[in-house]
mmCIF file of C-alpha atoms in Angstrom:
data_model
loop_
_atom_site.group_PDB
_atom_site.id
_atom_site.type_symbol
_atom_site.label_atom_id
_atom_site.label_comp_id
_atom_site.label_asym_id
_atom_site.label_seq_id
_atom_site.Cartn_x
_atom_site.Cartn_y
_atom_site.Cartn_z
ATOM 1 C CA MET A 560 -8.681 -88.842 34.056
ATOM 2 C CA GLY A 561 -6.553 -89.724 36.814
ATOM 3 C CA ALA A 562 -6.439 -89.579 40.502
ATOM 4 C CA THR A 563 -4.998 -85.592 40.472
ATOM 5 C CA GLY A 564 -7.943 -84.238 38.168
ATOM 6 C CA VAL A 565 -5.475 -83.174 35.301
ATOM 7 C CA SER A 566 -6.235 -83.897 31.804
ATOM 8 C CA ALA A 567 -3.735 -84.300 28.868
ATOM 9 C CA LYS A 568 -5.463 -81.365 27.328
ATOM 10 C CA ASP A 569 -4.618 -79.182 30.393
ATOM 11 C CA GLU A 570 -1.018 -80.254 30.104
ATOM 12 C CA ARG A 571 -0.800 -79.006 26.514
ATOM 13 C CA VAL A 572 -1.907 -75.462 27.211
ATOM 14 C CA GLU A 573 0.840 -74.752 29.773
ATOM 15 C CA PRO A 574 3.695 -74.725 27.281
ATOM 16 C CA ALA A 575 1.957 -72.173 25.088
ATOM 17 C CA GLU A 576 1.573 -69.785 28.154
ATOM 18 C CA VAL A 577 5.448 -70.102 28.754
ATOM 19 C CA VAL A 578 6.319 -69.182 25.054
ATOM 20 C CA THR A 579 3.981 -66.085 25.371
ATOM 21 C CA ASP A 580 5.584 -64.835 28.620
ATOM 22 C CA GLN A 581 8.888 -65.145 26.835
ATOM 23 C CA GLU A 582 7.865 -63.114 23.864
ATOM 24 C CA GLU A 583 6.491 -60.376 26.063
ATOM 25 C CA THR A 584 9.717 -60.471 28.029
ATOM 26 C CA ALA A 585 11.872 -60.292 25.026
ATOM 27 C CA ALA A 586 9.869 -57.334 23.642
ATOM 28 C CA ALA A 587 9.842 -55.192 26.970
ATOM 29 C CA PRO A 588 13.408 -53.898 26.795
ATOM 30 C CA ALA A 589 12.785 -52.143 23.223
ATOM 31 C CA PRO A 590 11.026 -49.061 25.243
ATOM 32 C CA ARG A 591 13.949 -48.818 27.827
ATOM 33 C CA ARG A 592 16.490 -48.558 25.001
ATOM 34 C CA TRP A 593 14.611 -45.964 23.234
ATOM 35 C CA SER A 594 14.344 -43.898 26.780
ATOM 36 C CA SER A 595 18.082 -44.351 27.540
ATOM 37 C CA LEU A 596 18.646 -42.190 24.505
ATOM 38 C CA ARG A 597 17.197 -39.294 26.424
ATOM 39 C CA VAL A 598 19.165 -39.519 29.597
ATOM 40 C CA ALA A 599 22.474 -37.895 30.101
ATOM 41 C CA ARG A 600 25.639 -39.856 29.209
ATOM 42 C CA ARG A 601 29.229 -39.507 29.572
ATOM 43 C CA PRO A 602 30.408 -37.990 26.227
ATOM 44 C CA ARG A 603 33.118 -40.076 24.154
ATOM 45 C CA LEU A 604 35.683 -37.762 22.442
ATOM 46 C CA TRP A 605 35.897 -39.992 19.467
ATOM 47 C CA PHE A 606 32.002 -39.755 18.833
ATOM 48 C CA GLU A 607 31.888 -36.101 19.529
ATOM 49 C CA LEU A 608 34.524 -35.374 17.025
ATOM 50 C CA LEU A 609 32.891 -37.514 14.387
ATOM 51 C CA LEU A 610 29.694 -35.858 15.025
ATOM 52 C CA ILE A 611 30.712 -32.366 14.769
ATOM 53 C CA ALA A 612 32.798 -33.023 11.471
ATOM 54 C CA ILE A 613 29.815 -34.675 9.953
ATOM 55 C CA SER A 614 27.239 -32.154 11.116
ATOM 56 C CA TYR A 615 29.379 -29.259 9.995
ATOM 57 C CA GLY A 616 30.229 -30.798 6.720
ATOM 58 C CA THR A 617 26.237 -31.557 6.217
ATOM 59 C CA TYR A 618 25.455 -27.843 7.163
ATOM 60 C CA SER A 619 27.652 -26.269 4.925
ATOM 61 C CA LEU A 620 26.848 -28.622 2.145
ATOM 62 C CA ILE A 621 23.123 -27.871 2.397
ATOM 63 C CA ARG A 622 23.745 -24.129 3.172
ATOM 64 C CA ASN A 623 25.897 -23.760 -0.156
ATOM 65 C CA ALA A 624 23.378 -25.917 -2.102
ATOM 66 C CA ALA A 625 20.698 -23.560 -1.527
ATOM 67 C CA PRO A 626 19.286 -22.015 -4.742
ATOM 68 C CA ASP A 627 21.303 -18.998 -5.818
ATOM 69 C CA GLN A 628 18.231 -16.749 -6.334
ATOM 70 C CA VAL A 629 20.141 -13.492 -6.777
ATOM 71 C CA ALA A 630 16.776 -11.522 -7.916
ATOM 72 C CA GLU A 631 15.012 -12.773 -5.029
ATOM 73 C CA ALA A 632 17.884 -12.146 -2.375
ATOM 74 C CA GLN A 633 17.996 -8.540 -3.782
ATOM 75 C CA SER A 634 14.020 -8.020 -3.308
ATOM 76 C CA ASN A 635 14.324 -9.492 0.195
ATOM 77 C CA ALA A 636 17.113 -7.277 1.354
ATOM 78 C CA ARG A 637 15.255 -4.266 -0.029
ATOM 79 C CA TRP A 638 12.199 -5.377 1.811
ATOM 80 C CA ILE A 639 14.267 -5.771 5.056
ATOM 81 C CA TRP A 640 15.972 -2.506 4.532
ATOM 82 C CA ASP A 641 12.546 -0.756 4.015
ATOM 83 C CA VAL A 642 11.162 -2.419 7.377
ATOM 84 C CA GLN A 643 13.876 -1.416 9.177
ATOM 85 C CA ASP A 644 13.774 2.247 7.855
ATOM 86 C CA SER A 645 9.976 2.374 8.807
ATOM 87 C CA LEU A 646 10.929 1.807 12.131
ATOM 88 C CA GLY A 647 13.743 4.338 12.271
ATOM 89 C CA LEU A 648 16.215 1.565 13.101
ATOM 90 C CA ALA A 649 18.156 1.312 9.513
ATOM 91 C CA PHE A 650 21.499 2.245 11.194
ATOM 92 C CA GLU A 651 23.756 -0.356 9.591
ATOM 93 C CA ARG A 652 25.030 2.102 6.851
ATOM 94 C CA GLY A 653 26.099 4.583 9.204
ATOM 95 C CA ILE A 654 28.077 2.130 11.292
ATOM 96 C CA ASN A 655 29.542 0.675 8.438
ATOM 97 C CA HIS A 656 30.982 3.815 7.241
ATOM 98 C CA ALA A 657 31.931 4.915 10.585
ATOM 99 C CA ALA A 658 33.975 1.685 11.326
ATOM 100 C CA GLU A 659 35.390 1.823 7.759
ATOM 101 C CA SER A 660 37.120 5.392 8.639
ATOM 102 C CA VAL A 661 39.264 3.691 11.334
ATOM 103 C CA THR A 662 41.466 1.298 9.411
ATOM 104 C CA TRP A 663 42.849 -0.901 12.454
ATOM 105 C CA LEU A 664 39.248 -1.046 14.024
ATOM 106 C CA ILE A 665 37.613 -2.543 10.812
ATOM 107 C CA VAL A 666 40.494 -4.905 10.163
ATOM 108 C CA ALA A 667 40.153 -6.333 13.500
ATOM 109 C CA MET A 668 36.504 -6.703 12.912
ATOM 110 C CA ASN A 669 37.178 -8.359 9.784
ATOM 111 C CA TYR A 670 39.441 -10.978 11.302
ATOM 112 C CA TYR A 671 36.801 -11.139 14.255
ATOM 113 C CA TYR A 672 34.189 -12.049 12.063
ATOM 114 C CA ALA A 673 36.341 -14.699 10.181
ATOM 115 C CA THR A 674 37.837 -16.508 13.065
ATOM 116 C CA LEU A 675 36.071 -16.067 16.566
ATOM 117 C CA HIS A 676 32.851 -17.488 15.086
ATOM 118 C CA PHE A 677 34.584 -20.982 14.811
ATOM 119 C CA ILE A 678 37.068 -20.480 17.683
ATOM 120 C CA VAL A 679 35.022 -19.636 20.589
ATOM 121 C CA THR A 680 32.323 -22.092 19.910
ATOM 122 C CA ILE A 681 35.048 -24.929 19.781
ATOM 123 C CA VAL A 682 36.618 -23.732 22.938
ATOM 124 C CA VAL A 683 33.055 -23.674 24.867
ATOM 125 C CA LEU A 684 32.085 -27.229 23.548
ATOM 126 C CA VAL A 685 35.557 -28.353 24.790
ATOM 127 C CA TRP A 686 35.213 -26.680 28.052
ATOM 128 C CA LEU A 687 31.757 -28.386 28.410
ATOM 129 C CA PHE A 688 33.168 -31.738 27.484
ATOM 130 C CA ARG A 689 35.856 -31.428 30.355
ATOM 131 C CA SER A 690 34.140 -29.704 32.949
ATOM 132 C CA HIS A 691 30.223 -30.172 32.514
ATOM 133 C CA PRO A 692 29.968 -33.724 30.881
ATOM 134 C CA GLY A 693 26.443 -34.378 32.317
ATOM 135 C CA ARG A 694 25.214 -31.119 30.594
ATOM 136 C CA TYR A 695 27.382 -31.575 27.435
ATOM 137 C CA GLY A 696 25.042 -33.735 25.394
ATOM 138 C CA ALA A 697 21.928 -31.380 26.128
ATOM 139 C CA THR A 698 23.828 -28.060 25.476
ATOM 140 C CA ARG A 699 25.237 -29.489 22.357
ATOM 141 C CA LEU A 700 21.939 -30.465 21.238
ATOM 142 C CA VAL A 701 20.816 -27.028 21.533
ATOM 143 C CA LEU A 702 23.460 -25.811 19.120
ATOM 144 C CA PHE A 703 22.997 -28.446 16.490
ATOM 145 C CA ALA A 704 18.970 -27.787 16.745
ATOM 146 C CA THR A 705 19.842 -23.990 16.290
ATOM 147 C CA THR A 706 21.907 -24.704 13.320
ATOM 148 C CA GLY A 707 19.642 -27.362 11.677
ATOM 149 C CA VAL A 708 16.841 -25.080 11.685
ATOM 150 C CA ALA A 709 18.836 -22.276 10.313
ATOM 151 C CA LEU A 710 19.081 -24.312 7.105
ATOM 152 C CA LEU A 711 15.424 -23.581 6.455
ATOM 153 C CA GLY A 712 15.898 -19.948 6.352
ATOM 154 C CA TYR A 713 19.096 -20.217 4.051
ATOM 155 C CA TYR A 714 17.257 -22.515 1.589
ATOM 156 C CA PHE A 715 13.767 -20.828 1.487
ATOM 157 C CA TYR A 716 14.673 -17.119 2.033
ATOM 158 C CA PRO A 717 17.496 -16.093 0.080
ATOM 159 C CA LEU A 718 18.750 -12.684 1.313
ATOM 160 C CA ALA A 719 21.549 -10.355 -0.059
ATOM 161 C CA PRO A 720 23.714 -9.156 2.831
ATOM 162 C CA PRO A 721 24.136 -5.298 3.017
ATOM 163 C CA ARG A 722 27.427 -5.415 1.344
ATOM 164 C CA LEU A 723 25.992 -6.966 -2.044
ATOM 165 C CA MET A 724 22.761 -4.959 -1.976
ATOM 166 C CA GLU A 725 22.327 -3.074 -5.128
ATOM 167 C CA GLY A 726 21.638 0.607 -5.595
ATOM 168 C CA MET A 727 23.170 1.041 -1.925
ATOM 169 C CA ASP A 728 26.709 2.267 -0.757
ATOM 170 C CA PHE A 729 27.604 -0.338 1.827
ATOM 171 C CA ILE A 730 31.201 -0.764 1.960
ATOM 172 C CA ASP A 731 32.553 -4.556 1.668
ATOM 173 C CA THR A 732 35.197 -3.979 4.219
ATOM 174 C CA ALA A 733 37.076 -7.515 3.502
ATOM 175 C CA THR A 734 37.527 -6.607 -0.161
ATOM 176 C CA VAL A 735 38.627 -3.020 0.320
ATOM 177 C CA HIS A 736 41.285 -4.028 3.169
ATOM 178 C CA HIS A 737 42.048 -7.253 1.574
ATOM 179 C CA THR A 738 41.386 -9.392 4.574
ATOM 180 C CA TRP A 739 39.329 -12.545 4.624
ATOM 181 C CA GLY A 740 37.008 -11.123 7.355
ATOM 182 C CA SER A 741 34.084 -12.054 4.841
ATOM 183 C CA LEU A 742 34.387 -15.634 3.689
ATOM 184 C CA SER A 743 32.547 -14.965 0.607
ATOM 185 C CA ALA A 744 33.553 -11.435 -0.585
ATOM 186 C CA GLU A 745 33.145 -11.187 -4.416
ATOM 187 C CA GLY A 746 36.406 -11.965 -6.380
ATOM 188 C CA THR A 747 37.737 -14.401 -3.704
ATOM 189 C CA ALA A 748 38.006 -18.212 -4.138
ATOM 190 C CA MET A 749 35.290 -18.812 -1.642
ATOM 191 C CA ALA A 750 32.790 -17.018 -3.717
ATOM 192 C CA SER A 751 32.483 -19.732 -6.205
ATOM 193 C CA VAL A 752 31.849 -22.535 -3.192
ATOM 194 C CA SER A 753 30.063 -20.426 -0.808
ATOM 195 C CA ASN A 754 26.473 -19.096 -0.993
ATOM 196 C CA GLN A 755 26.711 -15.280 -0.613
ATOM 197 C CA TYR A 756 22.903 -14.946 -0.300
ATOM 198 C CA ALA A 757 22.407 -17.200 2.871
ATOM 199 C CA ALA A 758 22.280 -14.164 5.498
ATOM 200 C CA MET A 759 18.997 -15.024 7.332
ATOM 201 C CA PRO A 760 19.147 -15.838 10.119
ATOM 202 C CA SER A 761 22.674 -14.918 11.203
ATOM 203 C CA MET A 762 24.547 -17.983 12.891
ATOM 204 C CA HIS A 763 27.144 -15.529 14.045
ATOM 205 C CA ILE A 764 24.487 -14.187 16.466
ATOM 206 C CA GLY A 765 22.956 -17.685 17.104
ATOM 207 C CA TRP A 766 26.263 -19.309 17.871
ATOM 208 C CA SER A 767 27.618 -16.603 19.862
ATOM 209 C CA LEU A 768 24.424 -15.985 21.897
ATOM 210 C CA TRP A 769 24.626 -19.701 22.909
ATOM 211 C CA CYS A 770 28.457 -19.280 23.815
ATOM 212 C CA GLY A 771 27.418 -16.505 25.823
ATOM 213 C CA ILE A 772 24.703 -17.750 27.720
ATOM 214 C CA THR A 773 26.397 -20.783 28.454
ATOM 215 C CA ILE A 774 29.573 -18.864 30.034
ATOM 216 C CA LEU A 775 27.258 -16.679 31.681
ATOM 217 C CA VAL A 776 25.246 -19.492 33.458
ATOM 218 C CA LEU A 777 27.858 -21.910 34.106
ATOM 219 C CA ALA A 778 31.212 -20.058 34.614
ATOM 220 C CA ARG A 779 32.318 -19.105 37.958
ATOM 221 C CA PRO A 780 34.819 -16.324 37.609
ATOM 222 C CA LEU A 781 33.111 -12.982 37.543
ATOM 223 C CA TRP A 782 35.311 -11.782 34.602
ATOM 224 C CA LEU A 783 34.529 -14.757 32.537
ATOM 225 C CA LYS A 784 30.649 -14.217 33.073
ATOM 226 C CA ILE A 785 31.272 -10.535 31.828
ATOM 227 C CA LEU A 786 33.010 -11.661 28.727
ATOM 228 C CA GLY A 787 30.378 -14.227 28.052
ATOM 229 C CA ALA A 788 27.506 -11.453 28.194
ATOM 230 C CA LEU A 789 29.790 -9.143 26.256
ATOM 231 C CA TYR A 790 30.447 -11.558 23.445
ATOM 232 C CA PRO A 791 27.256 -11.782 21.382
ATOM 233 C CA VAL A 792 27.015 -7.972 21.787
ATOM 234 C CA VAL A 793 30.375 -7.380 20.253
ATOM 235 C CA THR A 794 29.652 -9.870 17.591
ATOM 236 C CA LEU A 795 26.364 -7.994 16.604
ATOM 237 C CA LEU A 796 28.411 -4.895 16.332
ATOM 238 C CA VAL A 797 30.875 -6.489 13.997
ATOM 239 C CA ILE A 798 28.104 -8.393 11.720
ATOM 240 C CA VAL A 799 26.747 -4.680 11.078
ATOM 241 C CA ALA A 800 29.961 -2.791 10.695
ATOM 242 C CA THR A 801 31.389 -5.086 8.057
ATOM 243 C CA ALA A 802 28.117 -5.246 6.361
ATOM 244 C CA ASN A 803 27.596 -8.917 6.434
ATOM 245 C CA HIS A 804 24.159 -8.781 8.261
ATOM 246 C CA PHE A 805 21.083 -6.646 8.907
ATOM 247 C CA TRP A 806 20.109 -6.394 12.591
ATOM 248 C CA LEU A 807 16.965 -8.398 11.741
ATOM 249 C CA ASP A 808 19.237 -11.258 10.793
ATOM 250 C CA ALA A 809 20.485 -11.208 14.353
ATOM 251 C CA VAL A 810 16.831 -11.569 15.397
ATOM 252 C CA GLY A 811 16.580 -14.518 13.194
ATOM 253 C CA GLY A 812 19.315 -16.065 14.762
ATOM 254 C CA MET A 813 17.798 -15.570 18.300
ATOM 255 C CA ILE A 814 14.619 -17.255 17.056
ATOM 256 C CA CYS A 815 16.552 -20.343 16.078
ATOM 257 C CA LEU A 816 18.531 -20.297 19.305
ATOM 258 C CA ALA A 817 15.240 -20.356 21.134
ATOM 259 C CA PHE A 818 13.980 -23.477 19.132
ATOM 260 C CA GLY A 819 17.179 -24.982 19.916
ATOM 261 C CA TYR A 820 16.660 -24.738 23.616
ATOM 262 C CA ALA A 821 13.059 -25.844 23.425
ATOM 263 C CA VAL A 822 14.112 -28.919 21.470
ATOM 264 C CA ALA A 823 16.788 -29.793 23.988
ATOM 265 C CA ARG A 824 14.286 -29.137 26.932
ATOM 266 C CA LEU A 825 11.680 -31.342 25.424
ATOM 267 C CA TRP A 826 14.059 -34.398 24.485
ATOM 268 C CA TYR A 827 15.732 -34.264 28.016
ATOM 269 C CA GLY A 828 12.816 -33.276 30.052
ATOM 270 C CA ALA A 829 15.023 -30.672 31.707
ATOM 271 C CA PHE A 830 16.742 -27.280 31.041
ATOM 272 C CA CYS A 831 20.258 -28.194 29.876
ATOM 273 C CA TYR A 832 21.870 -26.002 32.281
ATOM 274 C CA ARG A 833 20.012 -27.646 35.446
ATOM 275 C CA MET A 834 21.131 -31.243 34.401
ATOM 276 C CA PRO A 835 23.716 -32.871 36.690
ATOM 277 C CA ARG A 836 27.217 -31.703 36.103
ATOM 278 C CA ARG A 837 28.809 -34.908 36.009
ATOM 279 C CA ILE A 838 27.915 -38.498 35.319
ATOM 280 C CA PRO A 839 29.104 -41.490 37.288
ATOM 281 C CA PRO A 840 31.753 -43.425 35.567
ATOM 282 C CA THR A 841 29.482 -46.620 35.410
ATOM 283 C CA VAL A 842 25.722 -46.790 34.950
ATOM 284 C CA PRO A 843 23.913 -49.371 36.958
ATOM 285 C CA ASP A 844 22.310 -52.234 35.202
ATOM 286 C CA THR A 845 18.535 -52.037 35.708
ATOM 287 C CA GLY A 846 17.534 -54.865 33.303
ATOM 288 C CA ASN A 847 16.556 -58.209 34.903
ATOM 289 C CA ALA A 848 20.095 -59.575 34.372
ATOM 290 C CA GLY A 849 21.390 -56.649 36.506
ATOM 291 C CA LYS A 850 18.866 -57.592 39.156
ATOM 292 C CA ALA A 851 19.746 -61.168 39.393
ATOM 293 C CA ARG A 852 23.475 -60.199 39.513
ATOM 294 C CA ASN A 853 22.914 -57.925 42.285
ATOM 295 C CA ALA A 854 20.610 -60.456 44.247
ATOM 296 C CA GLY A 855 23.296 -63.112 43.933
ATOM 297 C CA ALA A 856 26.033 -60.547 45.353
ATOM 298 C CA GLN A 857 24.026 -59.958 48.528
ATOM 299 C CA PRO A 858 25.761 -61.507 51.766
ATOM 300 C CA SER A 859 24.067 -64.399 52.933
#
């Protein structure tokens, strides 16, 4: 032992403590990286286009791969019709026949059913991307979670739409008027690749209500807010008049949308429309390296 009172054994302990500190420091950033996924970021166009393409492709694949259980789908349709009838709200057939008697109206509804479901949703997504980038990710997650949970209904609850119900006199308006308002109308090419018994829940309602709420909350012009409020209402009328859905399918779509909003709220910790509208171009580096750079940049 020397004059300093430090033994050789004590000197060998010190390097081990340094290595342990380095290992703990290296492991620390992992939770930060995970947490960063729950923070609003500036959306990237190429990533969003790729994500939408992959998600819609997967959605279509799973939806159309659901078991084609015709007997069960017919039984479920009859059960829903009986439930609505017991409530005194089995009004789909009356609306279907009334709309069919006005040719220009029902043809317009057929094309509305086939096109606006996609067009309006894409337009709202683009608007969010450009004008509300800080809210885009969370609001897009609402739509994706809504669509994802809807697949459970398609897979586990096959349901014949009114136009395909046996023993009923619903009119398949797309077939009668030779329009493509119903993408899976019997006798068409789409019928062989599309699941005709995936009617519950209605994503026409889920998506249109998402669009309507988003426009109503975030848009500034009053006329645009009014259009946003009317869009899901008109969509409900269209899906019933064309005999593509029961009104209870619309309720299913609303439940799925509520689930989507809950997922986004839990993930981001805030309601999607209350998040900051814009994200700064650069995100400050909060790591040790960033602190060191900031300290070095301070004036002497």
